Amino acid sequence: MSILKVLRQIVQDVSTAPDLNAVLSITVGRVQKAMQTEVCSVFLHNPDTDRYELCATQGLNNEAVGKVSLSVDEGIVGLVAKRAEPINLEDAFQHPAFHYIDGVGEDLFHAFLGVPIMHQRRMLGVMVVQQKEKRRFDESEEAFLVTLSAQLAGIIAHARATGAMDARVMEGAQPVARKDLRYDGVPAASGVVIGEIVVAAIPADLDSVVDKDAQNLDQEKADLASAIESVRRDIRDVAENLAGRISKDENALFDVYLRMLDDDALPSEMYAKIEQGQWAQGALREVIMEHVRTFAAMDDPYLSERSTDIKDLGKRILQHLQEDTCDRQIVYPQNAVLLADELTPAMLGLVPEGQLSGLISVTGSGNSHAAILARSMGIPTVMGAVDLPYRRLQGERVIVDGYSGRVYINPSTELIQAFSRVVIDEQIVADELKELRDSPAITKDGYRLPLWVNTGLAADVSRSLQQGAEGIGLYRTEIPFMIRDSFPSEQEQFDSYRKQLEAFAPRPVTMRTLDIGGDKALPYFPIEEENPSLGWRGIRITLDHPEIFMVQVRAMLRASEGLDNLRIMLPMVTSVSEVEEARRQIDRAYEELIEEGYAIKKPPVGVMIEVPAAVYQTRRFARLVDFISVGSNDLTQYLLAVDRNNPRVASLYASYHPAVLKALEFIVREAHKERKHVSICGEIAADPGGALILMAMGYDVLSVNANNLPKVKYAIRNVSFTRARQLLLSVRGLHDAEEIHQELRQSLKAFGLARLTRPMMPGQQA
Ligand code: PEP
Ligand code: MG
């Protein structure tokens, strides 16, 4: 087998292993075999003891596993970790760092190759191969082990984090689950919540089925039996329909499926799991996945392919199970924290309003659209908690710290008390800020800055009005498109647009034309792309589908009749021709409606500056349109080449990067040369520090999420324009996003606005 194939096979086997021990024992076994060496061992760092512990071995004394450990300065293992480099020795005994450990059985092995296991810049441990013969492992062997270690690091980190859930500690004489298990993610919506986890299941997705205790064993078994019977029926129907059209051999495949569903085959194993306390869906997932793993590991390509068939069968049973039991009322806890593998905007409506108090997503990042909506709803959110074993967490107590991006499972009483104080302090600040509702955003020296809001969810309108918004700077029209199962008709769109326009009239409402693609998918219009952020997005899609664009624009125009407060905005434009084409279509829709007898005023049309190409053409665009609005969320992603959805690079996504700030200043200057109005609707405007420097740059309007609006207003009212200008000048001299962040925080404190910065969290240094 080629090296690449061996690598792939090992990674695949390891990634489906059920727990850390299995991950490690598969690793050492396969590596020892693949490299034809005599020993392979893994030492993992234990942060509690700060030692490297022998966690698995093939070839050394197995009894030593879990017992033997080395301090961070001990042995060649310690040196590999300290240097974060591979060490390859012909004879380890001759090395000054060699440290003899009694009882491990190392006495015989001279050749030594150790490579670090690193995950997200953290040293997880060291993987070692050894051999009796005195020889240097050759370059290809070293490359193999380094490559494998890099690929396994993420899997080991994840298995370890999951394993922490199972660990027991003694409380008095009782073994109890560990408290305050901390998982790190990306802060996505500020605030803190103490609540109970509800895992959001993806329909007919075996991987996302959670573990849950069966309440009624007989009921669970009956549900499963009936779902299996439905699948049997489906298979027989398909087989019958195809009987004349496919060969006998091919038809025999259906018999194989049916035999797998015989009571004494797969189902009996599932019933046994239910007997042990799992609910039907969990029992189904466990059994199907065990068989998928077994088949996938087979060398025979025909048999290994059968794993797909088994998974397919499991999926069909799951679909029936979910359909048959979906009408049983789900009772949500009062402080529900919704946890999903991939949190989507559509999921935000799963938990009834008033009960949804926190959000956690395993994937995604701080500027994913679900996170942006969570911010506007004021729901503390952590995204990209990649190591969180989400399937296991149904019903667990949790603390979500949306400021630092941390999640604590099974929190101790002390931690709950400490976070409760933060919750109370936040409430006090929020209550005080409410009083600003009807006051304008005006600086101490009399500079007036209009504050508008970003909307998308139905509830945003009343929330925004309650917060004193003076207009809508961005209505993300794609959000209502995402929570449906087909494109809405012109009339349906008309109804919802009319509501927004009426609620805000005479204040302006900026409606953005459909901005789908990227991380905003419509379930009924799937777009499969390698690189969706650089792909078919926003205006690119709507120009290719004038029928979708025209219907939307007609609905917007009709909805504005008699109100005259509509503004239309185009997302993701890159070239002048796109703007010209979109304007032509808007004009055409307008003329059609006038011919049809509507009395509509022609709305202002604007573009969003979201891609670097648009930044450099701001002036040209400004000549073609009535206003400019900056989408700094996307602009940051494209200027810095950092995917806004990817938690791995979340720390590199920095709206305060000097390059982003420079672009933001350039845009205002260029647009003002054409005397065009410039607003900004990216999330930077919703940060009080960001708002001050944007005001100083000359932005005419800030459009922010409803939740942050009072904070931004408070900041503006407590600072003079002159001081905001000085702040901008000092920020201009800084080289790095983190420095700029610090400068803004310090300045807010100096302005007496400390309450607008992140509160001190439990365990945090002053
Ligand atoms: C932006 O990109 O800054 C923006 C406001 O649009 P969205 O976040 O919806 O992409
Ligand atoms: Mg955008």
PDB file of C-alpha atoms in Angstrom, residues 111-301:
ATOM      1  CA  ALA A 111      16.830   3.498  17.805  1.00  0.00           C
ATOM      2  CA  PHE A 112      14.448   6.266  18.832  1.00  0.00           C
ATOM      3  CA  LEU A 113      12.239   8.636  16.891  1.00  0.00           C
ATOM      4  CA  GLY A 114       9.929  10.994  18.789  1.00  0.00           C
ATOM      5  CA  VAL A 115       7.611  13.572  17.232  1.00  0.00           C
ATOM      6  CA  PRO A 116       5.509  16.190  18.997  1.00  0.00           C
ATOM      7  CA  ILE A 117       1.711  16.042  18.823  1.00  0.00           C
ATOM      8  CA  MET A 118       0.542  19.643  18.500  1.00  0.00           C
ATOM      9  CA  HIS A 119      -2.981  21.024  18.293  1.00  0.00           C
ATOM     10  CA  GLN A 120      -3.680  24.732  17.857  1.00  0.00           C
ATOM     11  CA  ARG A 121      -0.178  25.637  19.052  1.00  0.00           C
ATOM     12  CA  ARG A 122      -0.648  23.500  22.189  1.00  0.00           C
ATOM     13  CA  MET A 123       1.647  20.587  22.963  1.00  0.00           C
ATOM     14  CA  LEU A 124      -0.603  17.587  23.515  1.00  0.00           C
ATOM     15  CA  GLY A 125       2.128  15.004  23.812  1.00  0.00           C
ATOM     16  CA  VAL A 126       4.740  12.967  22.008  1.00  0.00           C
ATOM     17  CA  MET A 127       4.543   9.936  19.737  1.00  0.00           C
ATOM     18  CA  VAL A 128       7.567   7.649  19.840  1.00  0.00           C
ATOM     19  CA  VAL A 129       8.776   4.692  17.755  1.00  0.00           C
ATOM     20  CA  GLN A 130      11.689   2.549  18.882  1.00  0.00           C
ATOM     21  CA  GLN A 131      13.737  -0.345  17.582  1.00  0.00           C
ATOM     22  CA  LYS A 132      16.369  -2.734  18.975  1.00  0.00           C
ATOM     23  CA  GLU A 133      18.774  -2.285  16.109  1.00  0.00           C
ATOM     24  CA  LYS A 134      21.061   0.749  16.270  1.00  0.00           C
ATOM     25  CA  ARG A 135      19.978   2.770  13.252  1.00  0.00           C
ATOM     26  CA  ARG A 136      18.607   6.154  12.332  1.00  0.00           C
ATOM     27  CA  PHE A 137      15.024   6.102  11.111  1.00  0.00           C
ATOM     28  CA  ASP A 138      15.210   7.290   7.527  1.00  0.00           C
ATOM     29  CA  GLU A 139      13.693  10.493   6.167  1.00  0.00           C
ATOM     30  CA  SER A 140      10.581   8.882   4.784  1.00  0.00           C
ATOM     31  CA  GLU A 141       9.847   7.265   8.152  1.00  0.00           C
ATOM     32  CA  GLU A 142      10.319  10.580   9.916  1.00  0.00           C
ATOM     33  CA  ALA A 143       8.082  12.338   7.407  1.00  0.00           C
ATOM     34  CA  PHE A 144       5.442   9.636   7.850  1.00  0.00           C
ATOM     35  CA  LEU A 145       5.332  10.015  11.619  1.00  0.00           C
ATOM     36  CA  VAL A 146       5.313  13.824  11.512  1.00  0.00           C
ATOM     37  CA  THR A 147       2.468  13.824   8.979  1.00  0.00           C
ATOM     38  CA  LEU A 148       0.462  11.306  10.923  1.00  0.00           C
ATOM     39  CA  SER A 149       0.957  13.121  14.199  1.00  0.00           C
ATOM     40  CA  ALA A 150      -0.219  16.406  12.659  1.00  0.00           C
ATOM     41  CA  GLN A 151      -3.341  14.718  11.345  1.00  0.00           C
ATOM     42  CA  LEU A 152      -4.123  12.857  14.536  1.00  0.00           C
ATOM     43  CA  ALA A 153      -3.634  15.814  16.864  1.00  0.00           C
ATOM     44  CA  GLY A 154      -7.130  17.219  16.300  1.00  0.00           C
ATOM     45  CA  ILE A 155      -8.724  13.788  16.771  1.00  0.00           C
ATOM     46  CA  ILE A 156      -6.758  13.180  19.978  1.00  0.00           C
ATOM     47  CA  ALA A 157      -7.673  16.623  21.344  1.00  0.00           C
ATOM     48  CA  HIS A 158     -11.305  16.003  20.583  1.00  0.00           C
ATOM     49  CA  ALA A 159     -11.355  12.489  22.062  1.00  0.00           C
ATOM     50  CA  ARG A 160      -9.633  13.824  25.155  1.00  0.00           C
ATOM     51  CA  ALA A 161     -12.161  16.609  25.601  1.00  0.00           C
ATOM     52  CA  THR A 162     -14.982  14.103  25.199  1.00  0.00           C
ATOM     53  CA  GLY A 163     -13.303  11.726  27.641  1.00  0.00           C
ATOM     54  CA  ALA A 164     -13.225  14.445  30.301  1.00  0.00           C
ATOM     55  CA  MET A 165     -17.003  14.047  30.428  1.00  0.00           C
ATOM     56  CA  ASP A 166     -16.628  10.479  31.628  1.00  0.00           C
ATOM     57  CA  ALA A 167     -13.961  11.098  34.204  1.00  0.00           C
ATOM     58  CA  ARG A 168     -15.054  10.724  37.817  1.00  0.00           C
ATOM     59  CA  VAL A 169     -13.577  12.434  40.840  1.00  0.00           C
ATOM     60  CA  MET A 170     -14.134  11.561  44.469  1.00  0.00           C
ATOM     61  CA  GLU A 171     -16.402  13.848  46.442  1.00  0.00           C
ATOM     62  CA  GLY A 172     -16.151  12.424  49.938  1.00  0.00           C
ATOM     63  CA  ALA A 173     -16.574   8.706  49.356  1.00  0.00           C
ATOM     64  CA  GLN A 174     -18.646   9.177  46.212  1.00  0.00           C
ATOM     65  CA  PRO A 175     -17.294   9.173  42.659  1.00  0.00           C
ATOM     66  CA  VAL A 176     -18.985  12.088  40.854  1.00  0.00           C
ATOM     67  CA  ALA A 177     -18.767  13.673  37.422  1.00  0.00           C
ATOM     68  CA  ARG A 178     -16.101  16.357  37.070  1.00  0.00           C
ATOM     69  CA  LYS A 179     -17.324  19.879  37.599  1.00  0.00           C
ATOM     70  CA  ASP A 180     -16.584  23.035  35.623  1.00  0.00           C
ATOM     71  CA  LEU A 181     -15.481  21.243  32.461  1.00  0.00           C
ATOM     72  CA  ARG A 182     -14.331  24.076  30.259  1.00  0.00           C
ATOM     73  CA  TYR A 183     -14.524  24.131  26.485  1.00  0.00           C
ATOM     74  CA  ASP A 184     -13.157  27.050  24.495  1.00  0.00           C
ATOM     75  CA  GLY A 185     -14.797  28.555  21.454  1.00  0.00           C
ATOM     76  CA  VAL A 186     -15.146  31.936  19.800  1.00  0.00           C
ATOM     77  CA  PRO A 187     -17.065  34.743  21.543  1.00  0.00           C
ATOM     78  CA  ALA A 188     -20.038  35.508  19.294  1.00  0.00           C
ATOM     79  CA  ALA A 189     -22.660  37.424  21.279  1.00  0.00           C
ATOM     80  CA  SER A 190     -21.795  39.022  24.591  1.00  0.00           C
ATOM     81  CA  GLY A 191     -23.504  38.223  27.851  1.00  0.00           C
ATOM     82  CA  VAL A 192     -23.601  35.353  30.254  1.00  0.00           C
ATOM     83  CA  VAL A 193     -26.232  32.704  30.829  1.00  0.00           C
ATOM     84  CA  ILE A 194     -26.631  29.837  33.244  1.00  0.00           C
ATOM     85  CA  GLY A 195     -28.975  27.296  31.731  1.00  0.00           C
ATOM     86  CA  GLU A 196     -29.762  23.814  30.487  1.00  0.00           C
ATOM     87  CA  ILE A 197     -28.631  22.389  27.159  1.00  0.00           C
ATOM     88  CA  VAL A 198     -31.055  21.398  24.408  1.00  0.00           C
ATOM     89  CA  VAL A 199     -29.316  19.755  21.453  1.00  0.00           C
ATOM     90  CA  ALA A 200     -30.732  20.702  18.049  1.00  0.00           C
ATOM     91  CA  ALA A 201     -31.016  17.606  15.890  1.00  0.00           C
ATOM     92  CA  ILE A 202     -30.598  17.735  12.134  1.00  0.00           C
ATOM     93  CA  PRO A 203     -33.432  15.705  10.579  1.00  0.00           C
ATOM     94  CA  ALA A 204     -32.438  12.223   9.365  1.00  0.00           C
ATOM     95  CA  ASP A 205     -28.814  12.771  10.316  1.00  0.00           C
ATOM     96  CA  LEU A 206     -27.462   9.806  12.260  1.00  0.00           C
ATOM     97  CA  ASP A 207     -24.305  11.636  13.312  1.00  0.00           C
ATOM     98  CA  SER A 208     -26.272  14.309  15.111  1.00  0.00           C
ATOM     99  CA  VAL A 209     -28.458  11.962  17.187  1.00  0.00           C
ATOM    100  CA  VAL A 210     -27.867  12.663  20.851  1.00  0.00           C
ATOM    101  CA  ASP A 211     -27.591  10.261  23.777  1.00  0.00           C
ATOM    102  CA  LYS A 212     -30.696  10.308  25.940  1.00  0.00           C
ATOM    103  CA  ASP A 213     -32.067   8.075  28.688  1.00  0.00           C
ATOM    104  CA  ALA A 214     -35.136   6.127  27.629  1.00  0.00           C
ATOM    105  CA  GLN A 215     -38.155   7.138  29.705  1.00  0.00           C
ATOM    106  CA  ASN A 216     -40.269   4.147  28.764  1.00  0.00           C
ATOM    107  CA  LEU A 217     -38.424   1.098  27.432  1.00  0.00           C
ATOM    108  CA  ASP A 218     -41.483  -0.542  25.905  1.00  0.00           C
ATOM    109  CA  GLN A 219     -42.495   2.636  24.111  1.00  0.00           C
ATOM    110  CA  GLU A 220     -38.972   3.083  22.693  1.00  0.00           C
ATOM    111  CA  LYS A 221     -38.914  -0.517  21.468  1.00  0.00           C
ATOM    112  CA  ALA A 222     -42.350  -0.180  19.917  1.00  0.00           C
ATOM    113  CA  ASP A 223     -41.303   3.059  18.143  1.00  0.00           C
ATOM    114  CA  LEU A 224     -38.218   1.385  16.775  1.00  0.00           C
ATOM    115  CA  ALA A 225     -40.126  -1.732  15.667  1.00  0.00           C
ATOM    116  CA  SER A 226     -42.637   0.354  13.801  1.00  0.00           C
ATOM    117  CA  ALA A 227     -39.942   2.440  12.064  1.00  0.00           C
ATOM    118  CA  ILE A 228     -38.140  -0.739  11.024  1.00  0.00           C
ATOM    119  CA  GLU A 229     -41.366  -2.195   9.693  1.00  0.00           C
ATOM    120  CA  SER A 230     -41.947   0.965   7.625  1.00  0.00           C
ATOM    121  CA  VAL A 231     -38.473   0.686   6.119  1.00  0.00           C
ATOM    122  CA  ARG A 232     -39.080  -2.995   5.295  1.00  0.00           C
ATOM    123  CA  ARG A 233     -42.252  -1.965   3.533  1.00  0.00           C
ATOM    124  CA  ASP A 234     -40.450   0.794   1.594  1.00  0.00           C
ATOM    125  CA  ILE A 235     -37.756  -1.628   0.455  1.00  0.00           C
ATOM    126  CA  ARG A 236     -40.290  -4.229  -0.701  1.00  0.00           C
ATOM    127  CA  ASP A 237     -42.163  -1.551  -2.658  1.00  0.00           C
ATOM    128  CA  VAL A 238     -39.017  -0.323  -4.380  1.00  0.00           C
ATOM    129  CA  ALA A 239     -37.922  -3.894  -5.162  1.00  0.00           C
ATOM    130  CA  GLU A 240     -41.296  -4.655  -6.683  1.00  0.00           C
ATOM    131  CA  ASN A 241     -41.315  -1.494  -8.778  1.00  0.00           C
ATOM    132  CA  LEU A 242     -37.865  -2.196 -10.119  1.00  0.00           C
ATOM    133  CA  ALA A 243     -38.352  -5.942 -10.595  1.00  0.00           C
ATOM    134  CA  GLY A 244     -38.830  -5.775 -14.367  1.00  0.00           C
ATOM    135  CA  ARG A 245     -36.168  -3.155 -14.976  1.00  0.00           C
ATOM    136  CA  ILE A 246     -33.076  -4.439 -13.177  1.00  0.00           C
ATOM    137  CA  SER A 247     -31.309  -7.792 -13.211  1.00  0.00           C
ATOM    138  CA  LYS A 248     -32.018 -10.547 -10.717  1.00  0.00           C
ATOM    139  CA  ASP A 249     -28.589 -10.035  -9.158  1.00  0.00           C
ATOM    140  CA  GLU A 250     -29.212  -6.376  -8.603  1.00  0.00           C
ATOM    141  CA  ASN A 251     -32.616  -7.094  -7.155  1.00  0.00           C
ATOM    142  CA  ALA A 252     -31.015  -9.536  -4.729  1.00  0.00           C
ATOM    143  CA  LEU A 253     -29.442  -6.551  -2.995  1.00  0.00           C
ATOM    144  CA  PHE A 254     -32.817  -5.678  -1.564  1.00  0.00           C
ATOM    145  CA  ASP A 255     -32.976  -9.151   0.005  1.00  0.00           C
ATOM    146  CA  VAL A 256     -29.678  -8.407   1.712  1.00  0.00           C
ATOM    147  CA  TYR A 257     -31.153  -5.202   3.096  1.00  0.00           C
ATOM    148  CA  LEU A 258     -34.235  -7.019   4.305  1.00  0.00           C
ATOM    149  CA  ARG A 259     -32.182  -9.738   5.962  1.00  0.00           C
ATOM    150  CA  MET A 260     -30.214  -7.114   7.844  1.00  0.00           C
ATOM    151  CA  LEU A 261     -33.539  -5.934   9.209  1.00  0.00           C
ATOM    152  CA  ASP A 262     -34.642  -9.385  10.373  1.00  0.00           C
ATOM    153  CA  ASP A 263     -35.475  -9.310  14.044  1.00  0.00           C
ATOM    154  CA  ASP A 264     -32.491 -11.438  14.987  1.00  0.00           C
ATOM    155  CA  ALA A 265     -30.030  -9.274  12.986  1.00  0.00           C
ATOM    156  CA  LEU A 266     -29.470  -5.517  13.523  1.00  0.00           C
ATOM    157  CA  PRO A 267     -32.752  -4.879  15.387  1.00  0.00           C
ATOM    158  CA  SER A 268     -31.914  -7.348  18.164  1.00  0.00           C
ATOM    159  CA  GLU A 269     -28.728  -5.405  18.913  1.00  0.00           C
ATOM    160  CA  MET A 270     -30.730  -2.174  18.994  1.00  0.00           C
ATOM    161  CA  TYR A 271     -33.309  -3.575  21.385  1.00  0.00           C
ATOM    162  CA  ALA A 272     -30.457  -4.684  23.644  1.00  0.00           C
ATOM    163  CA  LYS A 273     -29.147  -1.104  23.754  1.00  0.00           C
ATOM    164  CA  ILE A 274     -32.621   0.135  24.674  1.00  0.00           C
ATOM    165  CA  GLU A 275     -32.698  -2.436  27.473  1.00  0.00           C
ATOM    166  CA  GLN A 276     -29.498  -0.817  28.744  1.00  0.00           C
ATOM    167  CA  GLY A 277     -31.302   2.528  28.935  1.00  0.00           C
ATOM    168  CA  GLN A 278     -30.660   4.301  25.586  1.00  0.00           C
ATOM    169  CA  TRP A 279     -33.606   5.816  23.756  1.00  0.00           C
ATOM    170  CA  ALA A 280     -34.522   4.360  20.339  1.00  0.00           C
ATOM    171  CA  GLN A 281     -32.668   6.930  18.202  1.00  0.00           C
ATOM    172  CA  GLY A 282     -29.488   6.622  20.277  1.00  0.00           C
ATOM    173  CA  ALA A 283     -29.641   2.803  20.146  1.00  0.00           C
ATOM    174  CA  LEU A 284     -30.066   2.978  16.380  1.00  0.00           C
ATOM    175  CA  ARG A 285     -27.084   5.318  15.993  1.00  0.00           C
ATOM    176  CA  GLU A 286     -24.799   3.217  18.179  1.00  0.00           C
ATOM    177  CA  VAL A 287     -25.539  -0.068  16.427  1.00  0.00           C
ATOM    178  CA  ILE A 288     -25.425   1.342  12.907  1.00  0.00           C
ATOM    179  CA  MET A 289     -22.165   3.189  13.574  1.00  0.00           C
ATOM    180  CA  GLU A 290     -20.513   0.093  15.074  1.00  0.00           C
ATOM    181  CA  HIS A 291     -21.318  -1.867  11.916  1.00  0.00           C
ATOM    182  CA  VAL A 292     -20.319   0.996   9.642  1.00  0.00           C
ATOM    183  CA  ARG A 293     -16.922   1.059  11.363  1.00  0.00           C
ATOM    184  CA  THR A 294     -16.462  -2.688  11.077  1.00  0.00           C
ATOM    185  CA  PHE A 295     -17.302  -2.782   7.396  1.00  0.00           C
ATOM    186  CA  ALA A 296     -15.327   0.349   6.549  1.00  0.00           C
ATOM    187  CA  ALA A 297     -12.212  -1.211   8.085  1.00  0.00           C
ATOM    188  CA  MET A 298     -12.380  -4.299   5.836  1.00  0.00           C
ATOM    189  CA  ASP A 299      -9.670  -4.621   3.220  1.00  0.00           C
ATOM    190  CA  ASP A 300     -12.014  -6.161   0.650  1.00  0.00           C
ATOM    191  CA  PRO A 301     -13.349  -3.174  -1.351  1.00  0.00           C
TER     192      PRO A 301
END
